[in-house]
Amino acid sequence: MSVVRLPEKISFTREQLQKTANVFNVNVPEKDVEAYRILLSGLEEAAKTIAGEEDYVPPLDLIRFPRKLVHKPETNEYNAWAYKVTIKSTSDADARGLLAGKTVAIKDNICIGKVPSLLGTDVIPEGGFVPQYDATVVTRVLTAGATVLGKGACENFSMSPTSFTNAYGFVQNPFAAGYNAGGSSSGCAALVAGGLVDMAVGGDQGGSIRVPASYCGLVGLKPTYGLVPYTGIASLAAIVDHTGPMTKTVMDNALMLTAMAGADGYDDRQIGLPTPIPCYLDELTKFKGDPKQAAKGFRIGLIMESFDMPGLDPRVIAKVKEAAKALQTLGVGISVEEISVPMHAKAPAIWTIATRQGFSEHGLCGQNPVRFGVHDTALNISLSKWDQEKFDKLASRNPAGTNALLGGQFIKDSYPGLTDKAINLGRKLKDEYNAVLEKYDVLITPCTPSPANYTSKLEDDIMTKMSKAIGTTINTAPFNISGNPAMSLPIAMMSPHEDESLKLPVGMQIVGKSFGELDIYKVAYAWEQSFDWKSF
């Protein structure tokens, strides 16, 4: 590595040099101290030059997309709003777009310029950080004619499949107060399911779109890795970052994905995108007159290992199998077969090790030095130093976050190279899924192990809080590390064990080939239009 220029004066002290060297458990030989002081003083001069420059972010068009009524709501249905705002394009062309007339909520880890992002946490400075630009997905839904009504509350740092870790209030399931709405896109799910918006943009690193969709009776799609740009969204670990649509119907989901998909020129996750991107809406609309024809002749595989995961409610296993096999009754040549993907049983462990160091260093400490794209500098600075107060705040609300913080450092220190190996095994896992997807159009698994459980309490101890989340993403997280598209489709209502008089939604997960969203939509549409999930 070259040195651009030598410093005008030596500013780097001997003490700074030794402190820096101590991080690596080394001592700089005395004969070399002055040389390093000179070289590092040159680096410090460059650092001060950059620190004095104005940051770059994508331009924010407040004329075309004006912000109105930015505020924290005084009354908050289901505790689902983080911030309210009204944004609608002033362009006549946008008003005729795909999403014209639709109202949208945006997950609170997604940047809306001039609107605070709380990230569900009180660890960052009070009031969150205020982005100065819109995430690509926000610009795209506005350009498509939608009206953005605000930010859906999310779980604390988006690190929970439950809906009771947000520092500003537990998000409630619209089907039953006090019950879990799922996470981490909890507010988005509650807002759509409760009829307060038509659709929402969620985020998913281990199931954070599909879990709340399953618990709240929604269609929630985690697209293929990179299909929808992640620009302007707080990251947990870049290898599993996904964003996608949450809607009440399959057709609305296809509509929304059509508006959001495609390269944006910023996000380096967008590798190997198909050209052109399919118009999912047009392709699905062809079957509006006879929906079952959408899946004509499809071969569908039930991953048997997914039904044998620990902690699955036997009633969920039976209902998902029944729902899948019901497709064979549509009379259009659909076959449903039980298949084996042995590595699926190890996939949760692969996801855990592949992501834990990234969650710790990247998601919680803001260390993101090797990524292209747009960096949220102010957020990363606020996360760069942890102290006891921050740790205690996070632990009291979301021990999954502090567990990730500690666990990532533990893996780094005790198992060097293991994260790299797990990422490599994620590629092997993808190969195994793709091998069976050469024979089958889509694969099916249970989404969540059970219907929603009752929420925790702030005063509960760590293990009581964690017990509500353990195993929830056992069948969803594998497809984050493999990158395959996966959807939760509501297929039944079921009683939670605490209250046999209550009925809550249950989702079935449909998985496709990379960039095979259209096949998922076809199967989901055929099922949705042929059966009533609330009485199935």
GROMACS .gro file of C-alpha atoms in nm, residues 151 170 265 397:
model
    4
  151LYS     CA    1  -4.280   0.432   0.965
  170PHE     CA    2  -4.485  -0.357   2.255
  265GLY     CA    3  -2.656   0.155  -0.903
  397ARG     CA    4  -3.545  -0.472   2.620
   0.00000   0.00000   0.00000
